GROMACS .gro file of C-alpha atoms in nm:
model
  390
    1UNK     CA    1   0.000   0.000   0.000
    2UNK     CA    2   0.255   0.211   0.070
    3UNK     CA    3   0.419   0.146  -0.301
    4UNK     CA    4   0.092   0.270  -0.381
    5UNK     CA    5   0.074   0.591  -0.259
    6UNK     CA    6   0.452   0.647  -0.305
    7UNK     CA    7   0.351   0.601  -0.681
    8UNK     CA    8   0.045   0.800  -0.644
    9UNK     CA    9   0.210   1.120  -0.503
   10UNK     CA   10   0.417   1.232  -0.807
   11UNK     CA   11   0.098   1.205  -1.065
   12UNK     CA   12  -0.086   1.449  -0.800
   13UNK     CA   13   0.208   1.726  -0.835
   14UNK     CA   14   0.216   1.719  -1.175
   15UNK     CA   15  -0.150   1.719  -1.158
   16UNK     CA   16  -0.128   2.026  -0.910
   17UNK     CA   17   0.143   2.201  -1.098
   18UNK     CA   18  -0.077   2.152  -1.469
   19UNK     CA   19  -0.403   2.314  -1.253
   20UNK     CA   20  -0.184   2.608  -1.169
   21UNK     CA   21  -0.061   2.625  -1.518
   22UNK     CA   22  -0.376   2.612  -1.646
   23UNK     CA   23  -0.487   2.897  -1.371
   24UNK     CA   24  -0.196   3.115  -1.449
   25UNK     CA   25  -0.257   3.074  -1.836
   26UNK     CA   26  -0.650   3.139  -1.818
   27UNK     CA   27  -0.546   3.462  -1.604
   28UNK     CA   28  -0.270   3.569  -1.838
   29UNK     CA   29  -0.486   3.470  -2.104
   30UNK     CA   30  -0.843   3.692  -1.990
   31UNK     CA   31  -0.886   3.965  -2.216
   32UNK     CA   32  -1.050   4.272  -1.995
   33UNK     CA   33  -1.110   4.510  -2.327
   34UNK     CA   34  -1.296   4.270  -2.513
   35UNK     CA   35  -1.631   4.454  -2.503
   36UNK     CA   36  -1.429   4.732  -2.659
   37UNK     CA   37  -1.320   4.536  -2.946
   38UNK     CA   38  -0.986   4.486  -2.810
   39UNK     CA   39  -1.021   4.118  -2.745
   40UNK     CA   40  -0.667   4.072  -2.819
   41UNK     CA   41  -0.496   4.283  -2.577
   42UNK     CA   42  -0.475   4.039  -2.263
   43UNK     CA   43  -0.358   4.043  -1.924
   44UNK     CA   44  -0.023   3.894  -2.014
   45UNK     CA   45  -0.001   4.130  -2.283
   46UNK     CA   46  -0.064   4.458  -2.066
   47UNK     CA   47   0.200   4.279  -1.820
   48UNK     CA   48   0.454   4.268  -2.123
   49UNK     CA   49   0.413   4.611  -2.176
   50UNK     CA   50   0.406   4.754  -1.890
   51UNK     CA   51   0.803   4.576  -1.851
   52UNK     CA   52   0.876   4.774  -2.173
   53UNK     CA   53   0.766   5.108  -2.024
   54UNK     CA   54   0.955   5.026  -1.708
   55UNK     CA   55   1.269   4.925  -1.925
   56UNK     CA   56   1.257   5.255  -2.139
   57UNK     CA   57   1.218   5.453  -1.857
   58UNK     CA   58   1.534   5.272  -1.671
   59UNK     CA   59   1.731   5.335  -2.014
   60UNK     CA   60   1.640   5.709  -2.003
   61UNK     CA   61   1.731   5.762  -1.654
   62UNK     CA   62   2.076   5.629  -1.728
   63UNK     CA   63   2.149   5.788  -2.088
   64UNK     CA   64   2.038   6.108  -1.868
   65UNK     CA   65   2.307   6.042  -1.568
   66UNK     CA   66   2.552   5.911  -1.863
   67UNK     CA   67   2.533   6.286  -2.033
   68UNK     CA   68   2.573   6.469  -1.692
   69UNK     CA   69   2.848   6.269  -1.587
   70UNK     CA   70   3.004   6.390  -1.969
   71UNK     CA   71   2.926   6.759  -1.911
   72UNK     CA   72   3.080   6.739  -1.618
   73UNK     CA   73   3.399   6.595  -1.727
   74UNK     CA   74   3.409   6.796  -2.014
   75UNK     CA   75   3.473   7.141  -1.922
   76UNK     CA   76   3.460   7.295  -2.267
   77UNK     CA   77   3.094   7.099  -2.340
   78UNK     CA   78   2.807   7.395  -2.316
   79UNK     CA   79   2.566   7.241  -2.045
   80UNK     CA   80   2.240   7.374  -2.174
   81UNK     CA   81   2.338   7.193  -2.510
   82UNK     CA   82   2.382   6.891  -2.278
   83UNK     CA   83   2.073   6.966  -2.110
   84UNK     CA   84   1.863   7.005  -2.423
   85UNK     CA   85   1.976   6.686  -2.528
   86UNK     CA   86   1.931   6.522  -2.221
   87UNK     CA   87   1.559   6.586  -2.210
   88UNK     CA   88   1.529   6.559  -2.624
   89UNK     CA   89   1.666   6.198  -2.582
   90UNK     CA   90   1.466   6.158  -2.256
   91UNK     CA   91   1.152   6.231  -2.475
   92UNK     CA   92   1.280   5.985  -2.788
   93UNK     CA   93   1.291   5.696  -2.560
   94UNK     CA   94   0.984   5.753  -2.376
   95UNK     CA   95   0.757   5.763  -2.729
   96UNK     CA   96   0.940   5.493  -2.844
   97UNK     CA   97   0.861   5.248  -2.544
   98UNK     CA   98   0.507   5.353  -2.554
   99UNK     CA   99   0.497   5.268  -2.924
  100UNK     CA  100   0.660   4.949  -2.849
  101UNK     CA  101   0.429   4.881  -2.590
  102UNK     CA  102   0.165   4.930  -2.753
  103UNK     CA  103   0.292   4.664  -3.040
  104UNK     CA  104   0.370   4.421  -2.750
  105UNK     CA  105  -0.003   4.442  -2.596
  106UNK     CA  106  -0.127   4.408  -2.959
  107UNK     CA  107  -0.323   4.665  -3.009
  108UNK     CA  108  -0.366   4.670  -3.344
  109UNK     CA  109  -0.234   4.991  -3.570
  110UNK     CA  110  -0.617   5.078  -3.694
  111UNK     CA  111  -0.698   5.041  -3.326
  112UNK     CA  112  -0.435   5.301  -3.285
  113UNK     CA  113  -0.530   5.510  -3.563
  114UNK     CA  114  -0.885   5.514  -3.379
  115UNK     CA  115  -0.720   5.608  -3.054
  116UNK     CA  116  -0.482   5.905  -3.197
  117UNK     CA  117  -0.815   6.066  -3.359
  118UNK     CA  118  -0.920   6.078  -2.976
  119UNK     CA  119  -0.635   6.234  -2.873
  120UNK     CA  120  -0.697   6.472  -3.145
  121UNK     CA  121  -1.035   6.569  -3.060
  122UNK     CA  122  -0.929   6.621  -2.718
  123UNK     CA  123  -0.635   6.825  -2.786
  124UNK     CA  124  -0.875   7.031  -2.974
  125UNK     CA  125  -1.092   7.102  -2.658
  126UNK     CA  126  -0.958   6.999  -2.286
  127UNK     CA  127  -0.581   6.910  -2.390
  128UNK     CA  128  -0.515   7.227  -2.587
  129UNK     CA  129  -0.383   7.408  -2.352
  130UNK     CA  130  -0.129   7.051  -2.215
  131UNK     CA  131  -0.013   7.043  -2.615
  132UNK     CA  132   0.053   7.437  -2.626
  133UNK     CA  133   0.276   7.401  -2.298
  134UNK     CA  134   0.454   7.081  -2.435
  135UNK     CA  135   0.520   7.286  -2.813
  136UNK     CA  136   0.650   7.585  -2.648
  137UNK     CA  137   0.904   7.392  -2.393
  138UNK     CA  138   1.009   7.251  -2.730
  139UNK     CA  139   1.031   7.572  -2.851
  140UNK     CA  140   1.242   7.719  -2.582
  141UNK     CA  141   1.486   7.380  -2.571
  142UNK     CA  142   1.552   7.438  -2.946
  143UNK     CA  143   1.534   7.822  -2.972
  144UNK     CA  144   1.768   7.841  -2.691
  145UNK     CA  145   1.658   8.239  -2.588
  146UNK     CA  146   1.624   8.064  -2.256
  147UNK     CA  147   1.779   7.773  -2.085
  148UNK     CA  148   1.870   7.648  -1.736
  149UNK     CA  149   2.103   7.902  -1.521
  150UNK     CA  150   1.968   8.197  -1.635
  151UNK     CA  151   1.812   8.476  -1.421
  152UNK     CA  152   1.452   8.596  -1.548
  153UNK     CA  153   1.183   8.810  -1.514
  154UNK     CA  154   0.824   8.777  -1.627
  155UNK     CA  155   0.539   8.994  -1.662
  156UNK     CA  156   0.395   8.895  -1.321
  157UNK     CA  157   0.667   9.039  -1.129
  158UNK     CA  158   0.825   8.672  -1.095
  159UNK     CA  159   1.193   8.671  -1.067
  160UNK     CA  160   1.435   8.413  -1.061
  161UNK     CA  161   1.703   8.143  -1.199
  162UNK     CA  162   1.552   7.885  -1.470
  163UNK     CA  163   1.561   7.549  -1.266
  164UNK     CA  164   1.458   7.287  -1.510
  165UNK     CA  165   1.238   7.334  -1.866
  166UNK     CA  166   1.032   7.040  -1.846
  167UNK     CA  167   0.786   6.932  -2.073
  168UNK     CA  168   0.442   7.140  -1.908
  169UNK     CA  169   0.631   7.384  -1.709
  170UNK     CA  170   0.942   7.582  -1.617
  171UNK     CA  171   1.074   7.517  -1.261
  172UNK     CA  172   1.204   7.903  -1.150
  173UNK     CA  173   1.368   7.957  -0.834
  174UNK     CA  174   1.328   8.273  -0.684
  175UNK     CA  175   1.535   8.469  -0.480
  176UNK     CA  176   1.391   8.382  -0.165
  177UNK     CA  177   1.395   8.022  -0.216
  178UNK     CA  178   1.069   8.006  -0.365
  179UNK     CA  179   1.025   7.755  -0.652
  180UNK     CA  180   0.752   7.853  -0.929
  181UNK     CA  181   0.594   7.704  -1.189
  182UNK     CA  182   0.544   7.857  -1.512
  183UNK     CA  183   0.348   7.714  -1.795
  184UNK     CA  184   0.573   7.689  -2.125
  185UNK     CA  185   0.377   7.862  -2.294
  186UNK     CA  186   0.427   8.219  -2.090
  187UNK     CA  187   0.804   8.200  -2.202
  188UNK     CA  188   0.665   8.232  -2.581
  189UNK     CA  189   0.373   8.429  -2.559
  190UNK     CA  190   0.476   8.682  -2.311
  191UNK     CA  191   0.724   8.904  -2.224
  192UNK     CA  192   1.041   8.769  -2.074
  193UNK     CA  193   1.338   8.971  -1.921
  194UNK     CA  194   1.656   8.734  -1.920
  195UNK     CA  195   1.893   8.950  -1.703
  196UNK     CA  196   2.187   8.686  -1.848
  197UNK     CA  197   2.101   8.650  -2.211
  198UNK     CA  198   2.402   8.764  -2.316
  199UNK     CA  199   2.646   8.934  -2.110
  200UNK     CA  200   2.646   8.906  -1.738
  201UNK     CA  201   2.707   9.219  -1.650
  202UNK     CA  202   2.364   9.471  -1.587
  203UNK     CA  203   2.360   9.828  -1.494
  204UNK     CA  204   2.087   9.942  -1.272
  205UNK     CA  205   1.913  10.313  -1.197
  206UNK     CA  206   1.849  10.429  -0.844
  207UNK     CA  207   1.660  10.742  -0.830
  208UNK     CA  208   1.661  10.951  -0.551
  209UNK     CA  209   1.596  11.305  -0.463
  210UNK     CA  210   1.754  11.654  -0.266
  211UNK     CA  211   1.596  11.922  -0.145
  212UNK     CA  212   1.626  12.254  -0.392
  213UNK     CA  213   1.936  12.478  -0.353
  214UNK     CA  214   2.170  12.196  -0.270
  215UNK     CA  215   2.496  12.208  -0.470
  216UNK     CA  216   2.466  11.919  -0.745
  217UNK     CA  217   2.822  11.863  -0.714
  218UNK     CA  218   2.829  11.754  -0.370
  219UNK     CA  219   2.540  11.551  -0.419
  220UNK     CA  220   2.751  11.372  -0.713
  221UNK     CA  221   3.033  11.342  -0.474
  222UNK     CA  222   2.803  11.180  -0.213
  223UNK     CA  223   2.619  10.947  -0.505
  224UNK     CA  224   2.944  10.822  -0.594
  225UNK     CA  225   3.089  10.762  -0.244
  226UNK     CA  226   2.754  10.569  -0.188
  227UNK     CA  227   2.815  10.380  -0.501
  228UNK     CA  228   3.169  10.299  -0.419
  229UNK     CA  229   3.066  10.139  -0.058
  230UNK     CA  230   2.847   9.827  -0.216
  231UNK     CA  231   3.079   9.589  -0.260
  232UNK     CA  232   2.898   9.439  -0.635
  233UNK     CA  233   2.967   9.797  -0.801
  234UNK     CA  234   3.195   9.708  -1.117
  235UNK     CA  235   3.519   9.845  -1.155
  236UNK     CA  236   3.530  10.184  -1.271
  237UNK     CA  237   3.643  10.192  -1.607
  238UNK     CA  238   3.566  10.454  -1.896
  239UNK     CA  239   3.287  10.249  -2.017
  240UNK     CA  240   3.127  10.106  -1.738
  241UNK     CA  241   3.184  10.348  -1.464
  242UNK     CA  242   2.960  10.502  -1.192
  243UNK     CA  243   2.726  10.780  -1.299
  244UNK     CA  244   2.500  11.038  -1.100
  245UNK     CA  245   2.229  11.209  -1.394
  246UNK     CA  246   1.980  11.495  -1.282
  247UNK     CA  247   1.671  11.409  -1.451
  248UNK     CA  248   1.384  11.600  -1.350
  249UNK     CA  249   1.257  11.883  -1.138
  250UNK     CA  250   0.997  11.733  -0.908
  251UNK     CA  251   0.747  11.956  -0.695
  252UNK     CA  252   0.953  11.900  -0.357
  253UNK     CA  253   1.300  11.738  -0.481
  254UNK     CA  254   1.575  11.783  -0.717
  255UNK     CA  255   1.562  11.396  -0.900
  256UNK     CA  256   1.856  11.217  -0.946
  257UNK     CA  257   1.964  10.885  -1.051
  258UNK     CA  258   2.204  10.682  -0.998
  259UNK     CA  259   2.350  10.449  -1.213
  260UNK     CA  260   2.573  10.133  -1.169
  261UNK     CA  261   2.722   9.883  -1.352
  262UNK     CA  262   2.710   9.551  -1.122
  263UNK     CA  263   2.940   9.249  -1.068
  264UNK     CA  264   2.860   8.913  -1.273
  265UNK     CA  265   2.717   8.743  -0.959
  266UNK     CA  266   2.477   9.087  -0.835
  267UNK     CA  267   2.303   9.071  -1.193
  268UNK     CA  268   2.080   8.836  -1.060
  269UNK     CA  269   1.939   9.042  -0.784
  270UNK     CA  270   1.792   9.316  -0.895
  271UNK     CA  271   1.563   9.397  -0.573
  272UNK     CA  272   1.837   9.340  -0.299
  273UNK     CA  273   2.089   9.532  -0.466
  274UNK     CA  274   1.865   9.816  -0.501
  275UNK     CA  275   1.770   9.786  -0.132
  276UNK     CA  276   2.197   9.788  -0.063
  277UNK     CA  277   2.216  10.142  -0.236
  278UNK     CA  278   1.961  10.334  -0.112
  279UNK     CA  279   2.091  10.227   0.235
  280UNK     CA  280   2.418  10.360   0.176
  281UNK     CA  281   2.283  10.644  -0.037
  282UNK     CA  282   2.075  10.766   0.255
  283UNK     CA  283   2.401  10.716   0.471
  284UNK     CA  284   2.638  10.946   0.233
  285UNK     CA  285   2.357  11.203   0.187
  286UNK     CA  286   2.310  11.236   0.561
  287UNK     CA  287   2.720  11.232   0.631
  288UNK     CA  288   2.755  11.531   0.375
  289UNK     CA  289   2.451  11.713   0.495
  290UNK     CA  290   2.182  11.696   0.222
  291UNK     CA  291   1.855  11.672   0.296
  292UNK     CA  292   1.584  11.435   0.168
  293UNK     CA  293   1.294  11.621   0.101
  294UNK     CA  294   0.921  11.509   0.103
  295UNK     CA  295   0.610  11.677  -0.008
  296UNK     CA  296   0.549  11.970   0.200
  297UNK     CA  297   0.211  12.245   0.235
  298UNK     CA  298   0.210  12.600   0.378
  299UNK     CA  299  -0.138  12.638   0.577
  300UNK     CA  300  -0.200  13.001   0.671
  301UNK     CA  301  -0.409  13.019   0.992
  302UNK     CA  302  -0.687  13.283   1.033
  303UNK     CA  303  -0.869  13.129   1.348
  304UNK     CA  304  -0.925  12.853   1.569
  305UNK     CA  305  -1.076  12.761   1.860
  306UNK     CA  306  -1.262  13.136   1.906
  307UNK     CA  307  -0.884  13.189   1.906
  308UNK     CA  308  -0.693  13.393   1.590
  309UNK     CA  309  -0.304  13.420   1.522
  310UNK     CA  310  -0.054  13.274   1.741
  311UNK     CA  311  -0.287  13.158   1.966
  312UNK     CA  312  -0.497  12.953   1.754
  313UNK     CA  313  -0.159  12.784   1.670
  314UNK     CA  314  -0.075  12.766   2.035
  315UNK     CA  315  -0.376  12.563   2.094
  316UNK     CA  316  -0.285  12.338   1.766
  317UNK     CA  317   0.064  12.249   1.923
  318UNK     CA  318  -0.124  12.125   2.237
  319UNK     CA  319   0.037  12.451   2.443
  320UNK     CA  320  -0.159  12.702   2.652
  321UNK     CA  321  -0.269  13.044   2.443
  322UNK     CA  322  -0.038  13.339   2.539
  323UNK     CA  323   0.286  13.127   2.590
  324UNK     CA  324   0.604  13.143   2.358
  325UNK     CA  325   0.719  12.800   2.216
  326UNK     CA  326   1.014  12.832   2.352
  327UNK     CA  327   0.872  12.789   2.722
  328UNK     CA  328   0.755  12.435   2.581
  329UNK     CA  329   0.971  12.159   2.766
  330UNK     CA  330   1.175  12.068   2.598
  331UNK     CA  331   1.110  11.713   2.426
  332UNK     CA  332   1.396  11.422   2.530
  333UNK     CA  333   1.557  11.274   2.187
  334UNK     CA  334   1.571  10.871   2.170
  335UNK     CA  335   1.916  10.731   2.185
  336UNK     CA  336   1.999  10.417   2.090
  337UNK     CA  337   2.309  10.235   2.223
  338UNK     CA  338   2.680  10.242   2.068
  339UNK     CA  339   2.654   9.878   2.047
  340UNK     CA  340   2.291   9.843   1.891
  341UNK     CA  341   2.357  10.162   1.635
  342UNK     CA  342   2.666   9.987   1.508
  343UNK     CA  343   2.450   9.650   1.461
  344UNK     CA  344   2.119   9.858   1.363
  345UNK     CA  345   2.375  10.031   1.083
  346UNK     CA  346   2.461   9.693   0.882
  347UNK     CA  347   2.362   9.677   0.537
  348UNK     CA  348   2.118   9.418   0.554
  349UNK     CA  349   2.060   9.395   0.200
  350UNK     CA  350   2.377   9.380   0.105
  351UNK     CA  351   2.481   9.133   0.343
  352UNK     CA  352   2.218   8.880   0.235
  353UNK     CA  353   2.326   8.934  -0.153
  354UNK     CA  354   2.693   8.859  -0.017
  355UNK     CA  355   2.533   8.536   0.196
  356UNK     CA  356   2.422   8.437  -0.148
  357UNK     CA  357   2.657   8.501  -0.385
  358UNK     CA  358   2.921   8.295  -0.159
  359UNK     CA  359   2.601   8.064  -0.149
  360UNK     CA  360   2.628   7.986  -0.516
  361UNK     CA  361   2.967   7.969  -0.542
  362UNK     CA  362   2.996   7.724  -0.271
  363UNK     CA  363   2.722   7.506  -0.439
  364UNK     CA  364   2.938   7.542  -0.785
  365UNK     CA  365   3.237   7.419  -0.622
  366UNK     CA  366   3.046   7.129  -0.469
  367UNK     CA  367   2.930   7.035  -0.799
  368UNK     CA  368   3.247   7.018  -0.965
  369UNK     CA  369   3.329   6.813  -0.707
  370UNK     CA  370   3.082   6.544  -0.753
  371UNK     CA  371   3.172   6.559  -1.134
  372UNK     CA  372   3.513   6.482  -1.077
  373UNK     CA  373   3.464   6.233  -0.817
  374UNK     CA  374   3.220   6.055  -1.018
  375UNK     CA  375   3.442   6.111  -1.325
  376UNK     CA  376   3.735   5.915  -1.115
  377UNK     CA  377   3.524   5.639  -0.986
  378UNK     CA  378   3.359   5.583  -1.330
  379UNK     CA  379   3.533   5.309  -1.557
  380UNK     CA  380   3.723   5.393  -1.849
  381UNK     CA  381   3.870   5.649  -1.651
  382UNK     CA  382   4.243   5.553  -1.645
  383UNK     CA  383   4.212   5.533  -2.032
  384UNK     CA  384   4.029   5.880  -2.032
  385UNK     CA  385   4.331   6.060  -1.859
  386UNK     CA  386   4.593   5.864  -2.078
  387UNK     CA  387   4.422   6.019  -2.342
  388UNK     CA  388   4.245   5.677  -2.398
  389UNK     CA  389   3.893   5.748  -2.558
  390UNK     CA  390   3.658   5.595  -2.303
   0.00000   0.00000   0.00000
């Protein structure tokens, strides 16, 4: 009996294992669009296809980190014509797993066709707008008028350095750490301001105003001596040198403007900068004894209070009628301590663009870094500095 069963036990496995062969297969096999006329497309299929997605995707992501690790060997390689590649390959091998995908589910090409007019239909009404933004980033990765690094300024007061141009939106990075955003298509149907287009240096205009009869010279001299304390003030050269214009006569001020060539690294921060010169132009004005104006009205008095002349105004000041200002006590001024005057009197805004700037360069340096670290861990590298092609 035992012989028996002994004998008995491998024709149940094999039974067992051909039940769950058959159960996989009828499960692989079940076609879940077949009421849509897509009886062919089964659950195996969609399985299949979904590994060629995955695979495509893997094979971007590392043609991506292979051109990085490139640009960042090669110092003479422009990195926005690395970057445009980067995503235009990224793109190329995401449509082409879908397409094979779609061949390995077998959907059938008139199947297709049927689904692309679809697409079309909806592109012309709720998708419009998702097509315009995908065209324009295409646009702007090809046109190159914009590309990752640079420092811009829209139409909606949004400042800041392009982060990535993806394929629906820009990522911007504003100045105070604020990441935005922006539809492609604002980049190609609006107005853009790209403060590093072309050459990174900027000059900015500070207006500011004096009261009338001060000597224009001395304000010059005080302009400049304000201009000269912010550290991101450009050389003086005969081109690019400080300059103090009088530009209008206002109805309380004298108007002035001041205007400064900046540094390669203040270009991109247009607000703070500003704030860093009118600090230290109210500083120099006040050292050299020019006033700042403001709006002011005469008001001639007839009568107050049942009260005429000086002791209408009397009563205005808060003092008793009949008394002479000068019997008025006389009102304490503030003071502030040495020590809180000298750390009241900091440049705040110009500290924070310094914080920054050293900011950025310490992120550039760490960058470099991680290039060349990767670039001497990565194989092929012996041969690369040999002069081996790797």
């Amino acid at each position: 009996m035992l012989h028996a069963v002994a004998a008995a036990a491998p024709s149940q496995a094999a039974a067992a294992a051909g039940q769950a062969r058959d159960g996989v297969g009828a499960v692989l096999g079940y076609a879940p669009l077949q009421a849509f006329g897509l009886g062919g497309i089964t659950i195996g299929a969609m399985i299949a296809a979904l590994v060629v997605l995955v695979v495509a995707w893997v094979v971007s992501q590392l043609l991506q980190r292979a051109i990085a690790r490139y640009g960042g060997r090669s110092g003479g390689v422009s990195q926005p014509a690395l970057y445009t590649v980067s995503r235009l390959a990224h793109y190329v091998l995401i449509t082409i797993g879908f397409l094979a995908a779609m061949n390995v589910a077998g959907m059938p090409l008139s199947q297709f066709a049927v689904f692309a007019g679809a697409i079309g239909v909806g592109l012309g009404f709720g998708l419009q707008a998702i097509f315009s933004n995908f065209v324009s980033g295409l646009i702007l990765l090809f046109d190159r008028s914009l590309k990752v690094g640079d420092f811009v300024e829209l139409d909606n007061d949004i400042r800041g350095v392009v982060r990535a141009i993806n394929i629906r939106s820009t990522l911007i990075t504003t100045n105070d750490a604020i990441d935005v955003l922006v539809p492609n298509s604002e980049f190609v149907s609006g107005r853009v301001v790209n403060w590093t287009h072309g050459t990174d240096h900027r000059r900015i205009r500070v207006p500011f105003g004096v009261a009338y009869g001060t000597d224009k010279l001395l304000v010059k001299k005080a302009a400049l001596e304000a201009a000269a304390r912010v550290p991101f003030t450009l050389a003086n050269d005969d081109d690019r040198r400080p300059q103090v214009w009088l530009v209008n006569f206002g109805d309380s001020a004298v108007e002035y403007i001041l205007a400064v060539w900046l540094t390669e690294e203040a270009a991109r921060r247009n607000a703070a900068i500003r704030a860093a010169y009118l600090w230290e132009l109210d500083t120099a004005l006040h050292e050299h004894g020019i006033e700042i104006p403001f709006p002011q009205r005469d008001l001639h008095l007839r009568s107050a209070f049942g009260r005429s002349g000086e002791d209408a105004l009397a009563l205005l000041r808060g003092q008793a009628p009949g008394r002479d200002e000068d019997d008025a006590p006389a009102r304490a001024e503030a003071s502030l301590p040495r020590e809180e005057r000298a750390r009241l009197a900091r440049n705040d805004a110009g500290e924070d663009t310094r914080r920054a700037i050293e900011e950025d360069a310490r992120e550039a340096e760490l960058r470099e870094q991680q290039a060349s670290t990767t670039d001497a861990g990565a194989p092929g590298t012996r041969g690369a500095s040999d002069g081996q092609p790797d």
